[in-house]
PDB file of C-alpha atoms in Angstrom:
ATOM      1  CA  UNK Y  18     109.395 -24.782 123.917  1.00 88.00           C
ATOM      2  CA  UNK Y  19     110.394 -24.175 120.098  1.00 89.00           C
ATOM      3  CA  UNK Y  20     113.668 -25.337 119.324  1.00 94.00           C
ATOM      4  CA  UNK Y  21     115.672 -23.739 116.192  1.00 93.00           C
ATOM      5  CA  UNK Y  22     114.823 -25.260 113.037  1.00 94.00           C
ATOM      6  CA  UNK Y  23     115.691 -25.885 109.328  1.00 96.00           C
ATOM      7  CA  UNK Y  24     112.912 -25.204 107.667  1.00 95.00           C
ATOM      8  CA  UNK Y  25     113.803 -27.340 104.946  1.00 97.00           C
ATOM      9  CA  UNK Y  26     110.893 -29.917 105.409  1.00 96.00           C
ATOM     10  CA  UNK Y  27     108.303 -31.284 107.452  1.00 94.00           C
ATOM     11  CA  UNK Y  28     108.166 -34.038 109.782  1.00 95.00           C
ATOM     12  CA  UNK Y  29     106.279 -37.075 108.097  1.00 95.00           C
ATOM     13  CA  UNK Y  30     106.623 -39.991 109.393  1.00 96.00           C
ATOM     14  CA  UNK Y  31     107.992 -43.056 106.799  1.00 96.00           C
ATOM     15  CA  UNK Y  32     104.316 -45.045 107.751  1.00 94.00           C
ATOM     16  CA  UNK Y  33     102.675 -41.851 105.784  1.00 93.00           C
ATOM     17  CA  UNK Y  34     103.665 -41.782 102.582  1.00 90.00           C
ATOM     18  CA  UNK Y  35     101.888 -41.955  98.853  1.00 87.00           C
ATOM     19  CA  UNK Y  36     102.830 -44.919  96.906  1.00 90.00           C
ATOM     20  CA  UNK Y  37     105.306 -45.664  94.521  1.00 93.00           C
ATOM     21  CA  UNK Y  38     106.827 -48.047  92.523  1.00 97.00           C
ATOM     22  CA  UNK Y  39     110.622 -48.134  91.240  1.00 98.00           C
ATOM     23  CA  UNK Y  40     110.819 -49.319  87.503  1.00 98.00           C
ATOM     24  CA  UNK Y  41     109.898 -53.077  87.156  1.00 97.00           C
ATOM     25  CA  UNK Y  42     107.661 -52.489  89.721  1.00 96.00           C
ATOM     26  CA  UNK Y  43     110.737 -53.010  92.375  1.00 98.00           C
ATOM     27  CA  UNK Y  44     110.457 -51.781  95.986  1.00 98.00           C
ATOM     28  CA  UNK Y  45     113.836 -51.328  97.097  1.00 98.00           C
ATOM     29  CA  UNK Y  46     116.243 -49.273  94.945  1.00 98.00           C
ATOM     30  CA  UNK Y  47     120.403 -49.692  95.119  1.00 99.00           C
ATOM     31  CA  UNK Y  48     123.129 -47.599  94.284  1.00 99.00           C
ATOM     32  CA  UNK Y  49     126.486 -47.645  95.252  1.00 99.00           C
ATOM     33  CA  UNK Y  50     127.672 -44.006  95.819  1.00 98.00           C
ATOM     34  CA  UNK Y  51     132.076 -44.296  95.461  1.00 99.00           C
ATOM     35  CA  UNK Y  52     133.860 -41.621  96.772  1.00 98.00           C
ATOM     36  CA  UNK Y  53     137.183 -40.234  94.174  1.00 98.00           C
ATOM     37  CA  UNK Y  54     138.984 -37.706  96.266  1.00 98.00           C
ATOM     38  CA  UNK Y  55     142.036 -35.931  95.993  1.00 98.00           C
ATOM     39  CA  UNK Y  56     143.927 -33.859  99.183  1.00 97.00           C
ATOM     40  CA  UNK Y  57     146.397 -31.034  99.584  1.00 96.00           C
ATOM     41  CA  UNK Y  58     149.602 -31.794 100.532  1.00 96.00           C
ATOM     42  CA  UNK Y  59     150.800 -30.542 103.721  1.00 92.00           C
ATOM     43  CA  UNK Y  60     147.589 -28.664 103.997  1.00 92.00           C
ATOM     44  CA  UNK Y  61     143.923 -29.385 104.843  1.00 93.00           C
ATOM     45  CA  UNK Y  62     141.682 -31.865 106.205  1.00 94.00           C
ATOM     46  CA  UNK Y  63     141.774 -35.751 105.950  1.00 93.00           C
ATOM     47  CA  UNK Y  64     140.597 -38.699 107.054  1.00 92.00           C
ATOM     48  CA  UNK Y  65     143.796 -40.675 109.130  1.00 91.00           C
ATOM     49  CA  UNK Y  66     145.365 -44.074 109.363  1.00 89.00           C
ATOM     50  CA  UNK Y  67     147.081 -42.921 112.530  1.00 88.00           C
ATOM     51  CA  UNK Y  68     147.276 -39.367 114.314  1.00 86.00           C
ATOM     52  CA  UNK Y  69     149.448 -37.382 112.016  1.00 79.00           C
ATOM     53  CA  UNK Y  70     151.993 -35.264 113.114  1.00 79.00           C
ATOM     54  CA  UNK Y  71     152.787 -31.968 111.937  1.00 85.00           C
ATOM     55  CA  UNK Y  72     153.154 -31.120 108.406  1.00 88.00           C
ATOM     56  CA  UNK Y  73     153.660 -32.489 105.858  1.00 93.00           C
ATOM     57  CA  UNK Y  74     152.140 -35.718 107.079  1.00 93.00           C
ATOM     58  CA  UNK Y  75     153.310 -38.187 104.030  1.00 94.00           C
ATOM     59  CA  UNK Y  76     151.812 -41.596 105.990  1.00 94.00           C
ATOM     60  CA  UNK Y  77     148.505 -40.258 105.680  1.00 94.00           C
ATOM     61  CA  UNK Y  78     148.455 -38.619 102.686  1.00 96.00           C
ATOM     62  CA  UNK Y  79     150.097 -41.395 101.024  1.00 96.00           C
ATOM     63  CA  UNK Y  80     147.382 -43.990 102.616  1.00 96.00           C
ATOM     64  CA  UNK Y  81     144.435 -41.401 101.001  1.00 97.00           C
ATOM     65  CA  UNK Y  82     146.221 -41.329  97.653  1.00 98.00           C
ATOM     66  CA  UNK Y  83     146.360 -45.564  97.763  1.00 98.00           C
ATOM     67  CA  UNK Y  84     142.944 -45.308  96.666  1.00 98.00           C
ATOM     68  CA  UNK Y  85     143.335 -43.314  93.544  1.00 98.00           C
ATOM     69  CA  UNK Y  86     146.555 -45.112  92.169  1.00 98.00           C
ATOM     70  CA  UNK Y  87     145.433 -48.386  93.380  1.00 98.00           C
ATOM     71  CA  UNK Y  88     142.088 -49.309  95.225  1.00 98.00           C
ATOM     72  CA  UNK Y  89     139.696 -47.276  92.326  1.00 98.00           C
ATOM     73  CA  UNK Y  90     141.076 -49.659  90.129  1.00 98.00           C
ATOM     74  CA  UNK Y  91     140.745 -52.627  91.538  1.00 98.00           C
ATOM     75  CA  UNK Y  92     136.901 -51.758  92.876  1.00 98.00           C
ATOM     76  CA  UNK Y  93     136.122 -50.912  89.265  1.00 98.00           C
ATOM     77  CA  UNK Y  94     137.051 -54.441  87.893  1.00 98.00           C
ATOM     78  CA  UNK Y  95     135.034 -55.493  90.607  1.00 98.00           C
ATOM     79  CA  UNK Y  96     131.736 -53.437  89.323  1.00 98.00           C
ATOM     80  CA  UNK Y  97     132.594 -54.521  85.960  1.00 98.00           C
ATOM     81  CA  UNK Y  98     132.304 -58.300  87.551  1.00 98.00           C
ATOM     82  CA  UNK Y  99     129.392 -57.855  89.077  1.00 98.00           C
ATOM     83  CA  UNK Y 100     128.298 -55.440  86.547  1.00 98.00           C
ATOM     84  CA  UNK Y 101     126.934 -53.084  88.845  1.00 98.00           C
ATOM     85  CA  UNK Y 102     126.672 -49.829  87.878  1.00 98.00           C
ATOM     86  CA  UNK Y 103     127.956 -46.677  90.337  1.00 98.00           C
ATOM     87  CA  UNK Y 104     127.704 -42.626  91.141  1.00 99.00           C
ATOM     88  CA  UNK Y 105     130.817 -41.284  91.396  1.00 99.00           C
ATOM     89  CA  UNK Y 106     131.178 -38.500  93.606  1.00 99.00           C
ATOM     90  CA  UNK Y 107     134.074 -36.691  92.202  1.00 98.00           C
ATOM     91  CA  UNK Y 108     136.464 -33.895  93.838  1.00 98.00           C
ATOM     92  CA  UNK Y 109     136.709 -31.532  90.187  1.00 98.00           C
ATOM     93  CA  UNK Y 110     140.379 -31.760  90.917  1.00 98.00           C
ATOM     94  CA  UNK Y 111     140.599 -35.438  90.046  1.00 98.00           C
ATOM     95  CA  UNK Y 112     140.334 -34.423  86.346  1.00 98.00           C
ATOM     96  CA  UNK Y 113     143.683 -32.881  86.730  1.00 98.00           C
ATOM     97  CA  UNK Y 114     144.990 -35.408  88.853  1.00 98.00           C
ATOM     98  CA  UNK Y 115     143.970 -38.620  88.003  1.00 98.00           C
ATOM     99  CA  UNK Y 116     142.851 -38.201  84.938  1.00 98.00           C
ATOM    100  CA  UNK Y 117     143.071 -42.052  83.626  1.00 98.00           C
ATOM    101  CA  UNK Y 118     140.638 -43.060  86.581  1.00 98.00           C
ATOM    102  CA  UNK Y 119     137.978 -40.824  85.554  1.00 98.00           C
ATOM    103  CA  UNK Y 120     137.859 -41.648  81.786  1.00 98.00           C
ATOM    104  CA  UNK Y 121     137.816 -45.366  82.772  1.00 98.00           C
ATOM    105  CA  UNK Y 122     134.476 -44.153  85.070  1.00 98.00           C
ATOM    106  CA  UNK Y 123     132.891 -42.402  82.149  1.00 98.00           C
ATOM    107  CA  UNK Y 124     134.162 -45.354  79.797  1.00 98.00           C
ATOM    108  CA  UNK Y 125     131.812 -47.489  81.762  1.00 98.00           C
ATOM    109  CA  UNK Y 126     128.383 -45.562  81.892  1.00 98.00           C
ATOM    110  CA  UNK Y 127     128.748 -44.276  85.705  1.00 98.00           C
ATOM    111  CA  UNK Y 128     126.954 -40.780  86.736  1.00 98.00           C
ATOM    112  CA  UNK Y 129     129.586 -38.539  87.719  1.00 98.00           C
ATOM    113  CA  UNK Y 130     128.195 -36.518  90.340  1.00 98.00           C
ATOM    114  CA  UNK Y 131     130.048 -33.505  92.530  1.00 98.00           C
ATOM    115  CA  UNK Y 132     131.809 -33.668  95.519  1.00 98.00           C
ATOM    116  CA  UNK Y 133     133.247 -30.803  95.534  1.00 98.00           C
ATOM    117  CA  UNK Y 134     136.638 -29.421  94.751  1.00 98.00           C
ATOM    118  CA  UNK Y 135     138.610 -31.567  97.114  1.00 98.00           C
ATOM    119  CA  UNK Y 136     138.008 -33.051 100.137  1.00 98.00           C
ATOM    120  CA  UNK Y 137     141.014 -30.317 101.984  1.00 97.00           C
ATOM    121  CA  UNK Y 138     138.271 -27.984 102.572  1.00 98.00           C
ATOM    122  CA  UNK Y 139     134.518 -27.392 104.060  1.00 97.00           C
ATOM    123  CA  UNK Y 140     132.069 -25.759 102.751  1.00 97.00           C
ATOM    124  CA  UNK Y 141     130.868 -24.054 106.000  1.00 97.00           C
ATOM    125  CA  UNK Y 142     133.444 -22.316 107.003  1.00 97.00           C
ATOM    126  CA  UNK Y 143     133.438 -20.248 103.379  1.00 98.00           C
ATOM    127  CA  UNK Y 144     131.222 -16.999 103.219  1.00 98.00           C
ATOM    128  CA  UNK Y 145     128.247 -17.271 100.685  1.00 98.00           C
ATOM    129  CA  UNK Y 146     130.381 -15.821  98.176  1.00 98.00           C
ATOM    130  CA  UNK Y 147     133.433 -17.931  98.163  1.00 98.00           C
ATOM    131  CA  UNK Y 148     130.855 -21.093  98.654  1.00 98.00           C
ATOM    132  CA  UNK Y 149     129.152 -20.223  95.357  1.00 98.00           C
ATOM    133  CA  UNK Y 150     132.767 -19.914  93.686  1.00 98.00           C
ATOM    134  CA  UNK Y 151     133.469 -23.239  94.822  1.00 98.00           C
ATOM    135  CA  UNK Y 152     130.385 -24.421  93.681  1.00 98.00           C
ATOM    136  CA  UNK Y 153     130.496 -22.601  90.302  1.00 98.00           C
ATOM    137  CA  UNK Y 154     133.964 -24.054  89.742  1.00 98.00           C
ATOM    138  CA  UNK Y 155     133.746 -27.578  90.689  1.00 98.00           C
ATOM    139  CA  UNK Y 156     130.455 -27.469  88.178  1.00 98.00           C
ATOM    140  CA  UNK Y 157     132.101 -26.309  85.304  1.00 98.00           C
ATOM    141  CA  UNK Y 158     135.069 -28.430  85.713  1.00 98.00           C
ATOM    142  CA  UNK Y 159     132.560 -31.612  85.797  1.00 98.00           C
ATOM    143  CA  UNK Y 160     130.626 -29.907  83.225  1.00 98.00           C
ATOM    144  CA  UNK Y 161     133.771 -29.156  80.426  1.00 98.00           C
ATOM    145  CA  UNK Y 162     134.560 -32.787  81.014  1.00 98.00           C
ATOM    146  CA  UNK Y 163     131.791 -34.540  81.009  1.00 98.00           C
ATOM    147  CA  UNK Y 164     129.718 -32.734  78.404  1.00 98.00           C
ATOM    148  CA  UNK Y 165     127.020 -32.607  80.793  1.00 97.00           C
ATOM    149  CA  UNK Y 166     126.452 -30.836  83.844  1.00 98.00           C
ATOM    150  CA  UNK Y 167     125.921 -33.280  87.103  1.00 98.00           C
ATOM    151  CA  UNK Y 168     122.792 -33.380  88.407  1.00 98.00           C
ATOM    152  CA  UNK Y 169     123.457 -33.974  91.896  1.00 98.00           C
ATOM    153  CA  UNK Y 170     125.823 -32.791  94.578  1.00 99.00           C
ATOM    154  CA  UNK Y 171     127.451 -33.944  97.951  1.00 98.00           C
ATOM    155  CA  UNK Y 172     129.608 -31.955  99.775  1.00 98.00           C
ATOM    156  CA  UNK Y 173     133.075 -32.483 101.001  1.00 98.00           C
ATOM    157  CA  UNK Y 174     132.591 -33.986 105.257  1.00 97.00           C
ATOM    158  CA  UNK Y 175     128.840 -33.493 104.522  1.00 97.00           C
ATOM    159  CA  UNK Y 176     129.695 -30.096 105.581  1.00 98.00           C
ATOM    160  CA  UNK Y 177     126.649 -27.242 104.698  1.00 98.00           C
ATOM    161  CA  UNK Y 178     126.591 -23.571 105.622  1.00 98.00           C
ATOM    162  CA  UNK Y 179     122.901 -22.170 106.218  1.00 97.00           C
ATOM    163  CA  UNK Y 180     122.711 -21.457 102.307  1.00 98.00           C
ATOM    164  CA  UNK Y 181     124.369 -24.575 101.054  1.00 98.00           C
ATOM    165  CA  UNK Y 182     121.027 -25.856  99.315  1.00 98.00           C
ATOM    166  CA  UNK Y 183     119.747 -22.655  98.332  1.00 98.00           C
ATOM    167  CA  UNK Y 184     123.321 -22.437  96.191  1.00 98.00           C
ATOM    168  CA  UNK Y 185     123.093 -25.517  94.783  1.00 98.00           C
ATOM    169  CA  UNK Y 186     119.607 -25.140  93.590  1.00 98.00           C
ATOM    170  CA  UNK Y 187     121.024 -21.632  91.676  1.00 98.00           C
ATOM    171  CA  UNK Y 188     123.664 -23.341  90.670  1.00 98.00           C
ATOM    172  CA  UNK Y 189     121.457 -26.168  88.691  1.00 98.00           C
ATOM    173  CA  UNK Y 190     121.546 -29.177  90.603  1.00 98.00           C
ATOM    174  CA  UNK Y 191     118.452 -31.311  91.201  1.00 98.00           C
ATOM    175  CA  UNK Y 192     119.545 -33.531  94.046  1.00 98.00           C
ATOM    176  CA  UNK Y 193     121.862 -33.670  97.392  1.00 98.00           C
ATOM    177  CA  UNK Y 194     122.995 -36.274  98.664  1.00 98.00           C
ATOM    178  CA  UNK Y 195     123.652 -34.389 102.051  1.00 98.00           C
ATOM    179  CA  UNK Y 196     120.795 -35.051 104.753  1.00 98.00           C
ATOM    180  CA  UNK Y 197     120.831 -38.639 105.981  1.00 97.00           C
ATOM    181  CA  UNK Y 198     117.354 -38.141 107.328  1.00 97.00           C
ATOM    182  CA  UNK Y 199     115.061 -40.775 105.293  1.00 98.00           C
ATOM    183  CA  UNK Y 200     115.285 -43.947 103.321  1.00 98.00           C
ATOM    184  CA  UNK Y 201     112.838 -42.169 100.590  1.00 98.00           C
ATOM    185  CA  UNK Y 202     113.909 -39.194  98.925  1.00 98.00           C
ATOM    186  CA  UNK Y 203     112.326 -36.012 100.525  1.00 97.00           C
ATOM    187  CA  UNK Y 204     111.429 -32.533  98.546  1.00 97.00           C
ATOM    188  CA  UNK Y 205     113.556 -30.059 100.107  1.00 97.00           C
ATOM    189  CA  UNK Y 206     112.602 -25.846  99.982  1.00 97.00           C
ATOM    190  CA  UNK Y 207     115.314 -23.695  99.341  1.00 97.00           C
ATOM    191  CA  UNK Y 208     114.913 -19.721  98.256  1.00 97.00           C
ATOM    192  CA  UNK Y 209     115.423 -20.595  94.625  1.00 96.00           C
ATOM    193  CA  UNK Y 210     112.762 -23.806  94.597  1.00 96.00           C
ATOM    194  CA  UNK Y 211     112.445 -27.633  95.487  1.00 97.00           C
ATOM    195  CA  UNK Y 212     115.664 -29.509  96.035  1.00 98.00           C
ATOM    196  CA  UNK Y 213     115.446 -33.258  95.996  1.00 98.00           C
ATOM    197  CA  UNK Y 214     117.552 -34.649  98.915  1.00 98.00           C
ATOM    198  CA  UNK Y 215     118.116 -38.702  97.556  1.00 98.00           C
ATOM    199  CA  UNK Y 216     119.261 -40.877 100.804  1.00 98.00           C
ATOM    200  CA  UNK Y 217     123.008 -41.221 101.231  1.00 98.00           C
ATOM    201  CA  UNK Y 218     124.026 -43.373 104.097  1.00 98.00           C
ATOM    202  CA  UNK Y 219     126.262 -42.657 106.927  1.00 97.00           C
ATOM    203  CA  UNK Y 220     125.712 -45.962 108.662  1.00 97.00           C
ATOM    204  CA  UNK Y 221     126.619 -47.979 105.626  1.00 98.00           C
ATOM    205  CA  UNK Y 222     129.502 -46.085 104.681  1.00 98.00           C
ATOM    206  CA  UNK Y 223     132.852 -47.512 105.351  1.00 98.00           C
ATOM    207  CA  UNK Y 224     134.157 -44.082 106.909  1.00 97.00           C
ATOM    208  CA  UNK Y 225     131.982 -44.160 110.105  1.00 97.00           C
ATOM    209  CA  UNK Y 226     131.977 -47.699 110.192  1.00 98.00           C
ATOM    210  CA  UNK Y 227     135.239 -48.447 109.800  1.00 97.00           C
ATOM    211  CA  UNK Y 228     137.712 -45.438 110.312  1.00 95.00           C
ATOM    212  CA  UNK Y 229     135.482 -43.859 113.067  1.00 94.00           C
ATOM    213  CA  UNK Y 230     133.892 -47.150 114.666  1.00 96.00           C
ATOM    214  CA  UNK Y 231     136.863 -49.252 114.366  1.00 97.00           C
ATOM    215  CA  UNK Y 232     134.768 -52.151 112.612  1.00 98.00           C
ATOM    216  CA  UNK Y 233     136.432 -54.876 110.718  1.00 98.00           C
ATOM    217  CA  UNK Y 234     136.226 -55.538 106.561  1.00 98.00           C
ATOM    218  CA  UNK Y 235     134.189 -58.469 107.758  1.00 98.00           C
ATOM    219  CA  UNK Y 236     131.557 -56.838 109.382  1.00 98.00           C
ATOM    220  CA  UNK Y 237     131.317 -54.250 107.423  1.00 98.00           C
ATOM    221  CA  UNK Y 238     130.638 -56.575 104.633  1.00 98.00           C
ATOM    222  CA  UNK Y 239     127.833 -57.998 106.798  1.00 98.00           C
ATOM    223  CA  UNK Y 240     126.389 -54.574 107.458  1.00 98.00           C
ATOM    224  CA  UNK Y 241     125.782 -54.394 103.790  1.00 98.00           C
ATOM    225  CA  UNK Y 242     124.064 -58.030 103.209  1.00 98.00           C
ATOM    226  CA  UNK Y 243     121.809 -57.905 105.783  1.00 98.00           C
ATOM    227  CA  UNK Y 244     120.617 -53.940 105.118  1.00 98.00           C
ATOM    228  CA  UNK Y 245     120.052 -55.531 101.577  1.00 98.00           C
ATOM    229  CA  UNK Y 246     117.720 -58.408 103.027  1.00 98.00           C
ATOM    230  CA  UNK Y 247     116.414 -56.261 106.270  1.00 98.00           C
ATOM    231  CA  UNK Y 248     115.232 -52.898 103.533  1.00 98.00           C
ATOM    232  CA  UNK Y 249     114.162 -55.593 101.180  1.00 98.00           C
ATOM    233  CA  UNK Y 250     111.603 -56.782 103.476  1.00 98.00           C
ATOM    234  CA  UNK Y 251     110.858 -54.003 104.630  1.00 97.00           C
ATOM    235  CA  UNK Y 252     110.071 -52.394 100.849  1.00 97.00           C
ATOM    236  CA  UNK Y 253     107.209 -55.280 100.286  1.00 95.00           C
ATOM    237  CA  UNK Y 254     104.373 -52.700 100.832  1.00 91.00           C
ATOM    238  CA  UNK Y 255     106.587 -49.290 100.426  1.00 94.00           C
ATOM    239  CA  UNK Y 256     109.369 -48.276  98.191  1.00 97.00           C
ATOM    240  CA  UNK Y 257     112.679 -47.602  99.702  1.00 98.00           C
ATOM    241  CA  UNK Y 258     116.312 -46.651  98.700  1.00 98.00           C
ATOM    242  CA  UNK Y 259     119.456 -48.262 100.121  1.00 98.00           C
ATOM    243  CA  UNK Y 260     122.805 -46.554  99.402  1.00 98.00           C
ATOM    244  CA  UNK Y 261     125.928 -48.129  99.930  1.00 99.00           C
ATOM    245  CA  UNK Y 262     129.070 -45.220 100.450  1.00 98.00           C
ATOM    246  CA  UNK Y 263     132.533 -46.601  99.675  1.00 98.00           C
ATOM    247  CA  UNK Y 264     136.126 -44.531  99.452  1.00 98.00           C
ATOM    248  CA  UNK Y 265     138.908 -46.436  97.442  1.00 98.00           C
ATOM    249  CA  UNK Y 266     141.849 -45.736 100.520  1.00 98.00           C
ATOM    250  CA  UNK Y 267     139.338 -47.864 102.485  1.00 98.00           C
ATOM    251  CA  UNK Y 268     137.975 -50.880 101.423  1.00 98.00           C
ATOM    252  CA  UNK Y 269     139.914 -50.704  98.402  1.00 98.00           C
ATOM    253  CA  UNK Y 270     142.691 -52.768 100.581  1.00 98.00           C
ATOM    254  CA  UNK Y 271     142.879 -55.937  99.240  1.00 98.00           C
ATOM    255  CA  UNK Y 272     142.031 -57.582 102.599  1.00 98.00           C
ATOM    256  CA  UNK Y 273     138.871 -55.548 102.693  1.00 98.00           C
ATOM    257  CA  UNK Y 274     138.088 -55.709  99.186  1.00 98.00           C
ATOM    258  CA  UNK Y 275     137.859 -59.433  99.302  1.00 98.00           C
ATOM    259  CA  UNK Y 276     134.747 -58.522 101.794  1.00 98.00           C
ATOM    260  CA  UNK Y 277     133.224 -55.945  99.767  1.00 98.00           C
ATOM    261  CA  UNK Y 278     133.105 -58.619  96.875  1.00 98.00           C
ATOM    262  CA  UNK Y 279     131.207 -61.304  99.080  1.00 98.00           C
ATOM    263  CA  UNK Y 280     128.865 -58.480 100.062  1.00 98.00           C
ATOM    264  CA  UNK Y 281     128.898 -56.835  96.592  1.00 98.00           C
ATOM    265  CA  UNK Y 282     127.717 -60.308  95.228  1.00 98.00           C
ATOM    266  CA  UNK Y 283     124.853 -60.946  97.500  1.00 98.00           C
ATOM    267  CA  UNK Y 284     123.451 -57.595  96.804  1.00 98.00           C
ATOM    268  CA  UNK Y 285     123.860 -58.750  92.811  1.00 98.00           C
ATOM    269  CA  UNK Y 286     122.658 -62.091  93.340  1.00 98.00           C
ATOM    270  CA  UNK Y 287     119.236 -60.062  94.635  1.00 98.00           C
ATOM    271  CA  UNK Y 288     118.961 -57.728  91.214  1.00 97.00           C
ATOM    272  CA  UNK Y 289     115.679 -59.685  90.057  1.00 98.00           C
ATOM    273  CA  UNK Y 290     114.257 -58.257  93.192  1.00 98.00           C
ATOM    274  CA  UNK Y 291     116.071 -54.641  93.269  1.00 98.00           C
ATOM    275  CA  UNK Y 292     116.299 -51.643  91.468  1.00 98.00           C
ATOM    276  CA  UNK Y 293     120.217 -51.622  90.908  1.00 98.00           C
ATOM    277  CA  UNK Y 294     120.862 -48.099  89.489  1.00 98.00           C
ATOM    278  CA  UNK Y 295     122.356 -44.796  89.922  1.00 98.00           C
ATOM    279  CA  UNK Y 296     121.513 -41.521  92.274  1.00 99.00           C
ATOM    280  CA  UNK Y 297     120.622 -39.695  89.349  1.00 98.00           C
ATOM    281  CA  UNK Y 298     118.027 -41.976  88.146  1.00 98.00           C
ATOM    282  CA  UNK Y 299     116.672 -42.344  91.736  1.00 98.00           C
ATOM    283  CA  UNK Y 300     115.928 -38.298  91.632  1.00 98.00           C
ATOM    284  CA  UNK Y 301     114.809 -38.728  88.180  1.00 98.00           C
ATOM    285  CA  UNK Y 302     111.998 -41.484  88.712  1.00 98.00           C
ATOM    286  CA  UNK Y 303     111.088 -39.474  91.977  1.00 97.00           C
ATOM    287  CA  UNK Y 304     110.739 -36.294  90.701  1.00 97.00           C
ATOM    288  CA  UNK Y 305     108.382 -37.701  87.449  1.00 96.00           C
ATOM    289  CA  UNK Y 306     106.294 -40.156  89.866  1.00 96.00           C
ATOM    290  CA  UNK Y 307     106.384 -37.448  93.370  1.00 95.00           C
ATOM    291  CA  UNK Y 308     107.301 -34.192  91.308  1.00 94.00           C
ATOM    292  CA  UNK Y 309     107.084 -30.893  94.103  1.00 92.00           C
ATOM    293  CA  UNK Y 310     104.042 -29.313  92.993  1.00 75.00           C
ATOM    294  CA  UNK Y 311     101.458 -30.301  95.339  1.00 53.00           C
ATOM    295  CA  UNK Y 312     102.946 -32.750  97.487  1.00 54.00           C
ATOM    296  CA  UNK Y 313     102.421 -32.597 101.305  1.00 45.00           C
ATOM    297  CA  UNK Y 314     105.567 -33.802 101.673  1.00 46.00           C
ATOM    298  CA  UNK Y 315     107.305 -30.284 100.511  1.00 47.00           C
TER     299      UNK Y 315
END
């Protein structure tokens, strides 16, 4: 029986792999991937506090927009602590809305990375044309602020339509963050060349684990120490990346943010043994070390 498939990549298992080393000759590579999102009002999709009733729903809206007037903030002191450096994965409408909270990003060295226009809409239910609008426009908007165009891309809900990577390849990026499929980054095909898809987590991400799975600050917090000391033993004799995917509205609570700083300090603690960097440079180092042409992996 043949089932439908992607045709993306191959299957190859994680025990077959060429050998790599992250710089410093580290094994295990960290980034913290943080979420800045803005919403319609009255209109769109959301993540919810409680079931919201019908429009406009203010108590969830208001709870999302906590994290951009409030919890961003605070986690960014927190990085700045620890110094720990971030991608942010930015809606191109927080430019115009929160303005402040992106310059203080940039201020600090972070990769600003797309996510989108806003997190209101999918991309799979838009036809290829309006997709590569969306993606055209968010790019530009990241580009005219930034000064340089992102490099990688994840969409809003992790939501694809079948052309999704071929677009973004067109479009310029090097690297999704979409499939959750590997904890190495994996060459991707697409019509218009290789796409590098860089591990982003949906395990250890505080959405699933704590708005879907109901789990407390505490054990998310624990989630995130012992994938740090689990993946670190498990990188002695392979190279592995560990992402850690955090929205502002979430643990940006002050009850949950006292958690994330007892897990974000264990992971620090570890930085003699870890690569503590950014997505970008992830793809970057990958695609020198691994780079498409010729690899069995592609």
């Amino acid at each position: 029986m043949s089932l439908p498939g992607h045709g993306r990549y191959e299957y190859v298992p994680i025990t077959r792999r060429p050998k790599l080393l992250w710089p410093g000759e580290k094994r295990l590579a960290v980034y913290i991937g943080l979420n800045l999102e803005h919403f319609s009002f009255g209109e769109g999709l959301g993540a919810e506090l409680a079931p919201g009733g019908p429009p406009p729903d203010v108590l969830n809206y208001a709870w999302r927009d906590y994290g951009n007037r409030v919890g961003a903030w605070r986690m960014l002191d927190l990085l700045d602590e620890l110094n720990m450096p971030a991608t942010i994965l930015a809606n191109s409408v927080m430019y115009d809305y929160a303005p402040d909270l992106m310059a203080a990003f940039r201020t600090r060295g972070d990769e600003i990375a797309a996510h989108g226009r806003t997190n209101s809409e999918r991309q799979s239910t838009m036809t290829e044309v309006q997709e590569r609008a969306m993606i055209t426009e968010a790019t530009q908007t990241l580009l005219k602020a930034e000064g340089t165009p992102p490099k990688g891309w994840l969409s809003p809900w992790i939501a694809e339509s079948p052309v999704t990577p071929d677009l973004l390849v067109e479009a310029g990026y090097s690297y999704t963050l979409n499939w959750c499929m590997d904890d190495q980054p994996v060459w991707m095909k697409t019509r218009a060349g290789p796409l590098l898809s860089v591990p982003y987590p949906q395990e250890l991400n505080d959405i699933p684990a704590i708005v879907a799975r109901k789990d407390s600050a505490s054990e998310f917090a624990d989630m995130i120490i012992d994938t740090c000391d689990e993946m670190l033993q498990q990188s002695a004799n392979q190279s592995l990346v560990m992402g850690i995917a955090l929205h502002p509205y979430i643990v940006g609570q002050p009850f949950r943010l006292r958690h994330l700083r007892r897990a974000l300090a264990h992971v620090a603690s570890r930085r003699d043994e870890i690569w503590l960097t950014q997505a970008a440079e992830i793809a970057s180092h990958w695609t020198r070390t691994m780079p498409p042409e010729g690899n069995h992996l592609l």
